[in-house]
């Protein structure tokens, strides 16, 4: 789920870090880009013993 | 007297026979390290020369009296700056901890000092261990000793560069997702992360406590075996410490044959993004292991595609929670002010990412990452019932140049070969094997089952 500016400000408050306007713009972009990386996890069905061996 | 680039075995033999004194060796390394540090920037701080020479003198006196000392006694080394030291500040290369003293040595440091090792100073790193290039240090970037235009890798960039430039006989580093092995590959040295809990982490400033592990960087696999023989031990102060029974030293087992050993080559590791030279280096290593009697077989690990998401999904939340305590003993507005000014961009980013993963809908990613970690651990344990070694690249290729900015996702994906060892808590080693078109070193990685450092080291010794 994409983070908006307000959510990021809430997170930074909880993390006890004050962010400048410039930092907010930067992290909003960077974190939303990185969150995309986790999307494939949603589709992952874990079936045990899926490693295929030669012998 | 030529002392450059000598291995632990050679130096300890010279010290043992009396043709070399630790005082002279320490003076040599300290002078060289200080001179080269003006370019390489591997050390953040050095201990006082008088103190170091006094320690070296004491080791020489013990030897003269005929005391049986460890092979490491009297050797000058360096310690990554997130590992606590009593005499020097432990900053984790962060502005926030510029004057932070742990008040005591980490157990790993104390073990080495008890053996008579001379700790020259604290080594540069990515702030709190966050980064793969050593560009995220408050104390400036470390330069790759193989070529000044290239990054040394990270986060243990100072540890790898110091060994590659012979500014220490060996160094301690920490590895949370490849932070020892990737810089070792980029700098052309040997880097090893032991089994989770094998080396005490007491006194370490954590990044992600369930992934972090103290390890070492050396010039050769034989040196690594000697260092691990002296570092691996149970520590009641560390709740994650494990007891290992070793009947023989790793060093004494290096020459054992590997006849009939099963080596796995995961086919998913050879996909898009891997350089031609790195691929060739692994395949040639596989042939060499076959010549030494091992059976190399291709396997498929379908979960490879999820490794990096599982790793970052889990570690960022640990970062968020673990770093909340800094700066210690400060509260209220002052704490917010110091954290805002003291943390660097990469650290802030991972803290915020950890916070984001605990929020609303995003929490499903964190939960899935935790579930995925258990799954991968089980699958890897199963794998090591059938194979003794997994062979792979350490990194996608050679070191990249300073300023070659990558997207955050591309930067994270470059950790794909190394994170599985941290997710599963298994030992892994990177050994230099080839050079890329740019002339920079390429390492290959070997992984073994939990507590199987003996198998890992004797196999790596064949390469």
Short mmCIF file of C-alpha atoms in Angstrom, two decimals:
data_model
loop_
_atom_site.label_atom_id
_atom_site.label_comp_id
_atom_site.label_asym_id
_atom_site.label_seq_id
_atom_site.Cartn_x
_atom_site.Cartn_y
_atom_site.Cartn_z
CA UNK A 1 0.00 0.00 0.00
CA UNK A 2 1.35 3.39 -1.00
CA UNK A 3 2.20 5.76 1.82
CA UNK A 4 1.01 9.34 1.66
CA UNK A 5 2.73 12.34 3.20
CA UNK A 6 0.56 12.31 6.34
CA UNK A 7 1.24 8.62 7.05
CA UNK A 8 4.96 9.20 6.62
CA UNK A 9 4.81 12.10 9.07
CA UNK A 10 3.01 9.85 11.58
CA UNK A 11 5.65 7.15 11.20
CA UNK A 12 8.48 9.64 11.64
CA UNK A 13 6.76 10.95 14.78
CA UNK A 14 6.55 7.43 16.21
CA UNK A 15 10.19 6.86 15.22
CA UNK A 16 11.14 10.09 17.05
CA UNK A 17 12.68 11.63 13.95
CA UNK A 18 11.75 15.07 12.69
CA UNK A 19 11.85 15.28 8.90
CA UNK A 20 12.28 18.47 6.88
CA UNK A 21 10.02 19.14 3.88
CA UNK A 22 12.86 18.09 1.58
CA UNK A 23 13.39 14.85 3.50
CA UNK A 24 9.66 14.10 3.44
CA UNK A 25 9.58 14.34 -0.36
CA UNK A 26 12.70 12.21 -0.70
CA UNK A 27 11.60 9.47 1.70
CA UNK A 28 8.04 9.39 0.37
CA UNK A 29 9.43 8.54 -3.06
CA UNK A 30 12.15 6.14 -1.83
CA UNK A 31 9.92 4.22 0.58
CA UNK A 32 7.07 3.85 -1.88
CA UNK A 33 9.54 2.53 -4.48
CA UNK A 34 10.91 0.05 -1.95
CA UNK A 35 7.46 -1.08 -0.80
CA UNK A 36 6.86 -2.22 -4.40
CA UNK A 37 9.60 -4.79 -3.84
CA UNK A 38 7.41 -6.57 -1.26
CA UNK A 39 4.36 -6.97 -3.51
CA UNK A 40 5.41 -10.38 -4.92
CA UNK A 41 5.28 -11.74 -1.35
CA UNK A 42 1.47 -11.55 -1.57
CA UNK A 43 1.42 -14.15 -4.35
CA UNK A 44 3.91 -16.50 -2.72
CA UNK A 45 2.42 -19.86 -1.86
CA UNK A 46 4.83 -21.78 0.31
CA UNK A 47 4.80 -25.46 -0.51
CA UNK A 48 7.30 -27.46 1.46
CA UNK A 49 9.85 -29.70 -0.26
CA UNK A 50 9.90 -27.60 -3.41
CA UNK A 51 13.66 -27.80 -3.85
CA UNK A 52 14.31 -30.00 -6.85
CA UNK A 53 17.28 -32.29 -6.60
CA UNK A 54 19.17 -34.28 -9.19
CA UNK A 55 19.31 -37.43 -7.09
CA UNK B 1 62.85 -7.02 6.73
CA UNK B 2 59.93 -7.68 4.37
CA UNK B 3 56.70 -7.94 6.34
CA UNK B 4 54.14 -7.02 3.72
CA UNK B 5 51.25 -9.31 2.92
CA UNK B 6 52.40 -12.13 5.15
CA UNK B 7 49.88 -14.66 6.39
CA UNK B 8 49.10 -15.45 10.03
CA UNK B 9 51.01 -18.75 9.77
CA UNK B 10 54.15 -17.11 8.42
CA UNK B 11 54.10 -14.24 10.89
CA UNK B 12 53.40 -16.47 13.88
CA UNK B 13 56.25 -18.80 12.89
CA UNK B 14 58.62 -15.83 12.76
CA UNK B 15 57.37 -14.57 16.12
CA UNK B 16 57.65 -18.06 17.61
CA UNK B 17 61.23 -18.61 16.45
CA UNK B 18 62.23 -15.12 17.64
CA UNK B 19 63.32 -13.71 14.28
CA UNK B 20 60.53 -11.15 14.56
CA UNK B 21 59.28 -9.20 17.55
CA UNK B 22 55.69 -8.13 17.98
CA UNK B 23 56.92 -4.64 18.90
CA UNK B 24 58.54 -4.27 15.45
CA UNK B 25 55.57 -5.84 13.68
CA UNK B 26 53.13 -3.54 15.50
CA UNK B 27 55.24 -0.46 14.75
CA UNK B 28 55.43 -1.49 11.08
CA UNK B 29 51.66 -2.03 10.75
CA UNK B 30 50.72 1.08 12.70
CA UNK B 31 53.00 3.30 10.62
CA UNK B 32 51.77 1.73 7.37
CA UNK B 33 48.09 1.85 8.38
CA UNK B 34 48.31 5.53 9.39
CA UNK B 35 50.13 6.44 6.17
CA UNK B 36 47.74 4.54 3.90
CA UNK B 37 44.68 5.67 5.81
CA UNK B 38 45.09 9.15 4.35
CA UNK B 39 44.00 7.60 1.04
CA UNK B 40 42.00 4.46 1.93
CA UNK B 41 40.12 5.85 4.99
CA UNK B 42 39.68 2.32 6.38
CA UNK B 43 40.20 3.35 10.01
CA UNK B 44 38.02 5.79 11.93
CA UNK B 45 40.44 5.95 14.85
CA UNK B 46 43.72 4.45 16.06
CA UNK B 47 44.65 3.56 19.60
CA UNK B 48 47.65 5.32 21.17
CA UNK B 49 51.02 4.18 19.82
CA UNK B 50 52.61 3.96 23.30
CA UNK B 51 49.81 1.71 24.54
CA UNK B 52 49.98 -0.57 21.48
CA UNK B 53 53.76 -0.95 21.68
CA UNK B 54 53.50 -1.68 25.39
CA UNK B 55 51.00 -4.48 24.69
CA UNK B 56 53.26 -5.87 21.95
CA UNK B 57 56.25 -5.72 24.30
CA UNK B 58 54.33 -7.74 26.90
CA UNK B 59 53.60 -10.44 24.30
CA UNK B 60 57.29 -10.53 23.31
CA UNK B 61 58.27 -10.97 26.97
CA UNK B 62 55.78 -13.82 27.43
CA UNK B 63 57.25 -15.56 24.38
CA UNK B 64 60.80 -15.03 25.58
CA UNK B 65 59.86 -16.75 28.84
CA UNK B 66 58.79 -19.79 26.82
CA UNK B 67 55.04 -19.37 27.34
CA UNK B 68 52.96 -21.26 24.77
CA UNK B 69 50.91 -18.59 23.02
CA UNK B 70 48.19 -18.62 20.38
CA UNK B 71 49.21 -18.15 16.75
CA UNK B 72 47.38 -14.84 16.92
CA UNK B 73 49.46 -13.48 19.80
CA UNK B 74 51.29 -10.29 18.91
CA UNK B 75 49.52 -9.76 15.57
CA UNK B 76 48.14 -6.27 14.75
CA UNK B 77 44.49 -6.24 13.73
CA UNK B 78 41.52 -3.88 13.31
CA UNK B 79 37.95 -4.05 14.65
CA UNK B 80 34.80 -2.84 12.88
CA UNK B 81 33.42 0.19 14.68
CA UNK B 82 30.10 -1.37 15.69
CA UNK B 83 31.91 -3.89 17.94
CA UNK B 84 32.38 -2.53 21.45
CA UNK B 85 35.84 -1.62 22.70
CA UNK B 86 36.71 -0.35 26.16
CA UNK B 87 39.53 1.99 25.18
CA UNK B 88 38.05 3.55 22.05
CA UNK B 89 34.66 5.02 21.18
CA UNK B 90 32.26 2.70 19.34
CA UNK B 91 30.48 4.94 16.85
CA UNK B 92 29.02 2.52 14.26
CA UNK B 93 30.19 5.30 11.88
CA UNK B 94 27.24 7.41 13.01
CA UNK B 95 27.28 11.10 13.89
CA UNK B 96 24.81 10.21 16.64
CA UNK B 97 27.37 8.03 18.49
CA UNK B 98 30.51 10.12 17.98
CA UNK B 99 31.40 9.95 21.67
CA UNK B 100 29.73 6.65 22.57
CA UNK B 101 31.73 4.33 24.82
CA UNK B 102 30.45 0.82 25.59
CA UNK B 103 32.50 0.76 28.81
CA UNK B 104 33.81 -2.75 28.16
CA UNK B 105 35.14 -4.88 25.35
CA UNK B 106 32.78 -7.04 23.33
CA UNK B 107 33.43 -10.72 24.12
CA UNK B 108 34.99 -11.29 20.67
CA UNK B 109 37.41 -8.39 21.26
CA UNK B 110 38.19 -9.55 24.79
CA UNK B 111 38.92 -13.10 23.59
CA UNK B 112 41.42 -11.76 21.06
CA UNK B 113 43.03 -9.35 23.52
CA UNK B 114 43.37 -12.17 26.08
CA UNK B 115 45.28 -14.10 23.41
CA UNK B 116 47.67 -11.16 22.98
CA UNK B 117 46.26 -9.71 19.76
CA UNK B 118 47.10 -6.01 19.24
CA UNK B 119 44.04 -3.96 18.28
CA UNK B 120 45.32 -1.04 16.23
CA UNK B 121 42.00 0.75 15.90
CA UNK B 122 38.39 0.92 14.81
CA UNK B 123 37.37 0.36 11.22
CA UNK B 124 35.09 2.41 9.01
CA UNK B 125 31.73 1.04 7.87
CA UNK B 126 28.32 2.01 6.54
CA UNK B 127 26.46 3.71 9.39
CA UNK B 128 25.02 1.04 11.73
CA UNK B 129 25.84 -1.53 9.04
CA UNK B 130 23.30 -0.19 6.59
CA UNK B 131 24.67 -0.14 3.07
CA UNK B 132 26.60 -2.11 0.49
CA UNK B 133 29.18 0.45 -0.59
CA UNK B 134 30.57 2.15 2.51
CA UNK B 135 29.31 5.45 1.12
CA UNK B 136 27.00 5.81 4.14
CA UNK B 137 29.58 6.62 6.81
CA UNK B 138 29.68 9.85 8.82
CA UNK B 139 33.47 9.54 8.51
CA UNK B 140 33.50 9.48 4.71
CA UNK B 141 33.73 6.68 2.15
CA UNK B 142 36.36 3.96 2.25
CA UNK B 143 38.37 3.63 -0.97
CA UNK B 144 38.81 0.21 -2.59
CA UNK B 145 42.57 -0.50 -2.36
CA UNK B 146 42.45 -2.33 -5.73
CA UNK B 147 41.39 0.90 -7.51
CA UNK B 148 40.60 4.29 -6.05
CA UNK B 149 37.54 4.85 -8.27
CA UNK B 150 35.69 1.84 -6.88
CA UNK B 151 33.71 1.30 -3.69
CA UNK B 152 35.05 -1.33 -1.28
CA UNK B 153 31.58 -2.77 -0.67
CA UNK B 154 29.82 -2.74 2.65
CA UNK B 155 28.96 -2.53 5.29
CA UNK B 156 32.31 -3.94 6.51
CA UNK B 157 34.15 -1.93 3.84
CA UNK B 158 36.86 -0.78 6.27
CA UNK B 159 37.46 -4.35 7.45
CA UNK B 160 37.91 -5.66 3.87
CA UNK B 161 39.94 -2.68 2.63
CA UNK B 162 42.30 -2.81 5.63
CA UNK B 163 43.17 -6.45 4.89
CA UNK B 164 43.42 -5.90 1.12
CA UNK B 165 45.79 -2.94 1.67
CA UNK B 166 47.68 -4.89 4.38
CA UNK B 167 46.83 -2.29 7.01
CA UNK B 168 46.06 -5.16 9.45
CA UNK B 169 46.93 -8.86 9.52
CA UNK B 170 43.23 -9.65 9.80
CA UNK B 171 40.10 -7.79 10.88
CA UNK B 172 36.76 -8.38 12.55
CA UNK B 173 33.59 -7.41 10.72
CA UNK B 174 29.88 -8.04 11.06
CA UNK B 175 27.51 -9.63 8.59
CA UNK B 176 23.74 -9.11 8.63
CA UNK B 177 22.98 -9.86 4.97
CA UNK B 178 26.40 -10.17 3.33
CA UNK B 179 28.25 -7.28 4.98
CA UNK B 180 31.49 -9.26 5.31
CA UNK B 181 31.31 -11.43 2.20
CA UNK B 182 30.38 -8.78 -0.39
CA UNK B 183 33.20 -6.34 0.54
CA UNK B 184 35.60 -9.30 0.73
CA UNK B 185 34.61 -10.16 -2.85
CA UNK B 186 34.98 -6.53 -4.01
CA UNK B 187 38.41 -6.14 -2.37
CA UNK B 188 39.84 -9.58 -3.28
CA UNK B 189 40.16 -11.05 0.22
CA UNK B 190 38.54 -13.87 2.23
CA UNK B 191 35.45 -13.01 4.31
CA UNK B 192 33.47 -15.36 6.51
CA UNK B 193 30.23 -15.23 8.45
CA UNK B 194 30.06 -18.16 10.92
CA UNK B 195 26.89 -19.90 12.10
CA UNK B 196 24.48 -17.62 13.99
CA UNK B 197 25.53 -17.82 17.64
CA UNK B 198 28.93 -19.44 16.99
CA UNK B 199 30.86 -16.24 17.77
CA UNK B 200 29.57 -14.22 20.71
CA UNK B 201 27.74 -11.02 19.81
CA UNK B 202 27.89 -9.64 23.32
CA UNK B 203 29.00 -6.00 23.02
CA UNK B 204 27.89 -5.59 19.39
CA UNK B 205 25.79 -2.54 18.43
CA UNK B 206 23.08 -4.42 16.58
CA UNK B 207 21.49 -3.66 13.25
CA UNK B 208 18.98 -6.54 13.16
CA UNK B 209 19.66 -8.78 16.18
CA UNK B 210 18.28 -12.03 14.78
CA UNK B 211 20.43 -11.71 11.63
CA UNK B 212 23.68 -10.06 12.82
CA UNK B 213 26.82 -12.13 13.21
CA UNK B 214 30.43 -11.19 13.98
CA UNK B 215 32.92 -12.71 11.54
CA UNK B 216 36.34 -11.99 10.06
CA UNK B 217 38.29 -10.90 6.99
CA UNK B 218 41.63 -12.55 6.22
CA UNK B 219 44.11 -12.92 3.37
CA UNK B 220 43.74 -16.70 3.01
CA UNK B 221 41.37 -19.54 3.94
CA UNK B 222 44.09 -20.99 6.19
CA UNK B 223 44.23 -17.68 8.08
CA UNK B 224 40.45 -17.77 8.41
CA UNK B 225 40.58 -21.27 9.92
CA UNK B 226 43.11 -20.05 12.51
CA UNK B 227 40.99 -17.00 13.39
CA UNK B 228 37.80 -19.08 13.70
CA UNK B 229 39.62 -21.64 15.88
CA UNK B 230 40.23 -18.76 18.29
CA UNK B 231 36.93 -16.89 17.98
CA UNK B 232 34.24 -19.56 18.08
CA UNK B 233 33.30 -20.29 21.68
CA UNK B 234 30.26 -20.40 23.93
CA UNK B 235 29.56 -17.16 25.80
CA UNK B 236 27.01 -17.16 28.64
CA UNK B 237 26.70 -13.36 28.26
CA UNK B 238 25.16 -13.80 24.79
CA UNK B 239 21.66 -15.36 24.89
CA UNK B 240 22.07 -16.54 21.28
CA UNK B 241 25.45 -18.17 21.88
CA UNK B 242 25.68 -21.85 20.95
CA UNK B 243 27.88 -24.61 22.27
CA UNK B 244 29.85 -26.43 19.57
CA UNK B 245 31.90 -29.52 20.14
CA UNK B 246 35.03 -29.48 18.03
CA UNK B 247 37.35 -32.42 18.51
CA UNK B 248 39.96 -31.09 16.09
CA UNK B 249 40.82 -27.56 15.05
CA UNK B 250 39.57 -26.19 11.73
CA UNK B 251 43.17 -25.55 10.75
CA UNK B 252 44.15 -29.20 11.26
CA UNK B 253 41.24 -30.34 9.08
CA UNK B 254 41.92 -28.12 6.07
CA UNK B 255 43.84 -30.78 4.15
CA UNK B 256 41.22 -33.52 4.64
CA UNK B 257 39.89 -34.74 1.32
CA UNK B 258 36.45 -33.90 0.01
CA UNK B 259 35.99 -37.14 -1.90
CA UNK B 260 32.32 -37.91 -2.49
CA UNK B 261 31.14 -34.61 -1.00
CA UNK B 262 27.87 -33.36 -2.48
CA UNK B 263 27.95 -29.78 -3.74
CA UNK B 264 24.75 -28.03 -4.88
CA UNK B 265 24.62 -25.37 -7.56
CA UNK B 266 21.25 -23.54 -7.44
CA UNK B 267 20.19 -22.77 -11.01
CA UNK B 268 18.22 -19.66 -9.96
CA UNK B 269 21.51 -18.00 -9.01
CA UNK B 270 22.62 -17.92 -12.63
CA UNK B 271 19.81 -15.78 -14.03
CA UNK B 272 19.57 -12.18 -15.12
CA UNK B 273 21.91 -9.65 -13.53
CA UNK B 274 24.89 -11.95 -12.97
CA UNK B 275 28.01 -10.87 -14.88
CA UNK B 276 29.66 -13.28 -17.31
CA UNK B 277 32.89 -13.29 -15.30
CA UNK B 278 31.13 -13.99 -11.98
CA UNK B 279 29.23 -16.88 -13.58
CA UNK B 280 32.43 -18.30 -15.06
CA UNK B 281 34.23 -17.98 -11.73
CA UNK B 282 31.59 -20.17 -10.04
CA UNK B 283 31.54 -22.74 -12.83
CA UNK B 284 35.34 -23.04 -12.83
CA UNK B 285 35.29 -23.41 -9.03
CA UNK B 286 32.69 -26.19 -9.46
CA UNK B 287 35.04 -27.97 -11.88
CA UNK B 288 37.92 -27.61 -9.41
CA UNK B 289 35.82 -29.13 -6.64
CA UNK B 290 34.91 -32.02 -8.97
CA UNK B 291 38.60 -32.56 -9.68
CA UNK B 292 39.13 -32.73 -5.91
CA UNK B 293 36.55 -35.53 -5.71
CA UNK B 294 33.29 -33.70 -5.00
CA UNK B 295 30.04 -34.39 -6.84
CA UNK B 296 28.56 -31.14 -8.12
CA UNK B 297 24.87 -31.15 -9.00
CA UNK B 298 22.47 -28.49 -10.17
CA UNK B 299 19.43 -27.95 -7.96
CA UNK B 300 16.42 -25.67 -8.06
CA UNK B 301 15.48 -23.39 -5.16
CA UNK B 302 12.20 -21.74 -6.21
CA UNK B 303 12.15 -19.50 -3.11
CA UNK B 304 15.20 -17.59 -4.39
CA UNK B 305 12.89 -14.96 -5.92
CA UNK B 306 11.60 -14.06 -2.44
CA UNK B 307 14.89 -14.02 -0.52
CA UNK B 308 15.51 -10.28 -0.70
CA UNK B 309 11.92 -9.33 0.21
CA UNK B 310 11.98 -11.72 3.16
CA UNK B 311 15.30 -10.31 4.29
CA UNK B 312 14.40 -6.61 4.07
CA UNK B 313 10.84 -7.21 5.30
CA UNK B 314 12.20 -8.77 8.48
CA UNK B 315 15.33 -6.71 9.10
CA UNK B 316 13.82 -3.24 8.66
CA UNK B 317 11.30 -3.89 11.44
CA UNK B 318 14.15 -5.08 13.69
CA UNK B 319 16.07 -1.91 12.80
CA UNK B 320 13.05 0.25 13.64
CA UNK B 321 12.65 -1.42 17.04
CA UNK B 322 16.31 -1.83 17.96
CA UNK B 323 17.48 1.68 17.10
CA UNK B 324 14.71 3.32 19.16
CA UNK B 325 17.00 3.28 22.19
CA UNK B 326 19.56 5.69 20.71
CA UNK B 327 20.75 8.04 22.02
CA UNK B 328 20.63 6.19 25.32
CA UNK B 329 19.47 7.95 28.50
CA UNK B 330 18.06 10.93 26.54
CA UNK B 331 14.32 11.58 26.35
CA UNK B 332 11.74 14.04 25.07
CA UNK B 333 12.46 16.81 22.56
CA UNK B 334 16.22 16.43 23.00
CA UNK B 335 16.00 12.80 21.85
CA UNK B 336 14.03 13.78 18.73
CA UNK B 337 16.52 16.57 17.96
CA UNK B 338 19.56 14.35 18.32
CA UNK B 339 18.05 11.49 16.29
CA UNK B 340 16.97 13.88 13.54
CA UNK B 341 20.43 15.42 13.28
CA UNK B 342 22.47 12.34 14.13
CA UNK B 343 21.11 9.59 11.86
CA UNK B 344 22.21 9.58 8.23
CA UNK B 345 19.85 9.26 5.27
CA UNK B 346 20.16 5.46 4.83
CA UNK B 347 19.49 4.80 8.52
CA UNK B 348 16.47 7.11 8.54
CA UNK B 349 15.17 5.39 5.44
CA UNK B 350 15.36 1.90 6.93
CA UNK B 351 13.82 3.05 10.22
CA UNK B 352 10.93 4.65 8.31
CA UNK B 353 10.58 1.58 6.11
CA UNK B 354 10.40 -0.60 9.23
CA UNK B 355 7.74 1.74 10.60
CA UNK B 356 5.84 1.60 7.30
CA UNK B 357 5.85 -2.21 7.40
CA UNK B 358 4.15 -2.12 10.79
CA UNK B 359 1.37 0.18 9.52
CA UNK B 360 -2.08 -0.86 8.33
CA UNK B 361 -2.15 -2.95 5.16
CA UNK B 362 1.63 -3.07 4.84
CA UNK B 363 1.81 -5.27 7.92
CA UNK B 364 0.82 -8.21 5.72
CA UNK B 365 4.25 -7.94 4.03
CA UNK B 366 6.01 -8.10 7.37
CA UNK B 367 3.93 -11.09 8.49
CA UNK B 368 4.58 -12.86 5.19
CA UNK B 369 8.31 -12.12 5.49
CA UNK B 370 8.38 -13.74 8.95
CA UNK B 371 6.46 -16.75 7.65
CA UNK B 372 8.80 -16.90 4.65
CA UNK B 373 11.85 -16.84 6.88
CA UNK B 374 10.66 -19.95 8.74
CA UNK B 375 9.90 -21.64 5.44
CA UNK B 376 13.35 -20.84 3.99
CA UNK B 377 15.07 -22.06 7.18
CA UNK B 378 13.23 -25.39 6.93
CA UNK B 379 13.97 -25.78 3.23
CA UNK B 380 17.67 -24.93 3.73
CA UNK B 381 17.95 -27.39 6.62
CA UNK B 382 16.43 -30.05 4.37
CA UNK B 383 18.88 -29.11 1.61
CA UNK B 384 21.85 -29.58 3.92
CA UNK B 385 20.66 -33.10 4.76
CA UNK B 386 21.43 -33.97 1.14
CA UNK B 387 24.32 -31.66 0.30
CA UNK B 388 27.31 -30.52 2.34
CA UNK B 389 27.98 -27.34 0.36
CA UNK B 390 26.03 -24.83 -1.73
CA UNK B 391 28.24 -23.02 -4.23
CA UNK B 392 27.22 -19.62 -5.61
CA UNK B 393 28.42 -16.18 -6.66
CA UNK B 394 29.05 -13.74 -3.79
CA UNK B 395 27.92 -10.68 -5.75
CA UNK B 396 26.54 -9.99 -9.21
CA UNK B 397 29.98 -8.88 -10.42
CA UNK B 398 32.90 -6.66 -9.50
CA UNK B 399 32.69 -3.54 -7.31
CA UNK B 400 30.89 -0.56 -8.78
CA UNK B 401 32.37 2.91 -9.12
CA UNK B 402 31.68 5.76 -6.73
CA UNK B 403 28.71 7.77 -7.86
CA UNK B 404 27.24 4.94 -9.92
CA UNK B 405 23.90 5.36 -8.27
CA UNK B 406 21.45 2.50 -8.49
CA UNK B 407 17.75 2.50 -7.72
CA UNK B 408 16.99 1.41 -4.14
CA UNK B 409 15.43 -1.82 -5.40
CA UNK B 410 18.42 -2.69 -7.64
CA UNK B 411 20.75 -2.02 -4.70
CA UNK B 412 18.74 -4.39 -2.48
CA UNK B 413 18.50 -7.08 -5.16
CA UNK B 414 22.29 -7.19 -5.39
CA UNK B 415 22.22 -8.94 -1.98
CA UNK B 416 20.40 -11.96 -3.40
CA UNK B 417 23.31 -14.43 -3.07
CA UNK B 418 24.32 -13.52 0.47
CA UNK B 419 21.08 -13.01 2.44
CA UNK B 420 20.04 -16.68 2.52
CA UNK B 421 22.92 -17.51 4.90
CA UNK B 422 21.65 -14.88 7.37
CA UNK B 423 18.01 -15.85 6.97
CA UNK B 424 18.90 -19.48 7.76
CA UNK B 425 21.70 -18.70 10.27
CA UNK B 426 24.22 -20.87 8.41
CA UNK B 427 27.97 -20.30 7.87
CA UNK B 428 29.19 -18.86 4.56
CA UNK B 429 32.51 -17.75 3.12
CA UNK B 430 33.61 -15.68 0.14
CA UNK B 431 36.95 -16.51 -1.47
CA UNK B 432 38.61 -14.51 -4.28
CA UNK B 433 38.58 -16.50 -7.52
CA UNK B 434 38.76 -14.28 -10.61
CA UNK B 435 38.95 -10.81 -12.08
CA UNK B 436 36.39 -8.93 -14.13
CA UNK B 437 36.99 -7.08 -17.40
CA UNK B 438 37.76 -4.00 -15.32
CA UNK B 439 40.54 -5.87 -13.53
CA UNK B 440 38.66 -5.84 -10.20
CA UNK B 441 38.37 -8.98 -8.05
CA UNK B 442 35.48 -11.43 -8.04
CA UNK B 443 34.74 -13.73 -5.13
CA UNK B 444 32.67 -16.89 -4.99
CA UNK B 445 30.58 -18.02 -2.04
CA UNK B 446 30.29 -21.36 -0.27
CA UNK B 447 27.58 -22.10 2.30
CA UNK B 448 27.32 -25.08 4.65
CA UNK B 449 24.83 -26.39 7.22
CA UNK B 450 24.61 -24.94 10.74
CA UNK B 451 27.72 -25.66 12.78
CA UNK B 452 29.54 -27.10 9.77
CA UNK B 453 32.37 -24.56 9.65
CA UNK B 454 34.85 -27.46 9.38
CA UNK B 455 33.30 -28.63 6.09
CA UNK B 456 32.99 -25.07 4.81
CA UNK B 457 36.64 -24.22 5.49
CA UNK B 458 38.17 -27.43 4.17
CA UNK B 459 36.14 -27.11 0.95
CA UNK B 460 37.07 -23.44 0.52
CA UNK B 461 40.71 -24.44 1.08
CA UNK B 462 40.55 -26.54 -2.12
CA UNK B 463 39.82 -23.43 -4.22
#
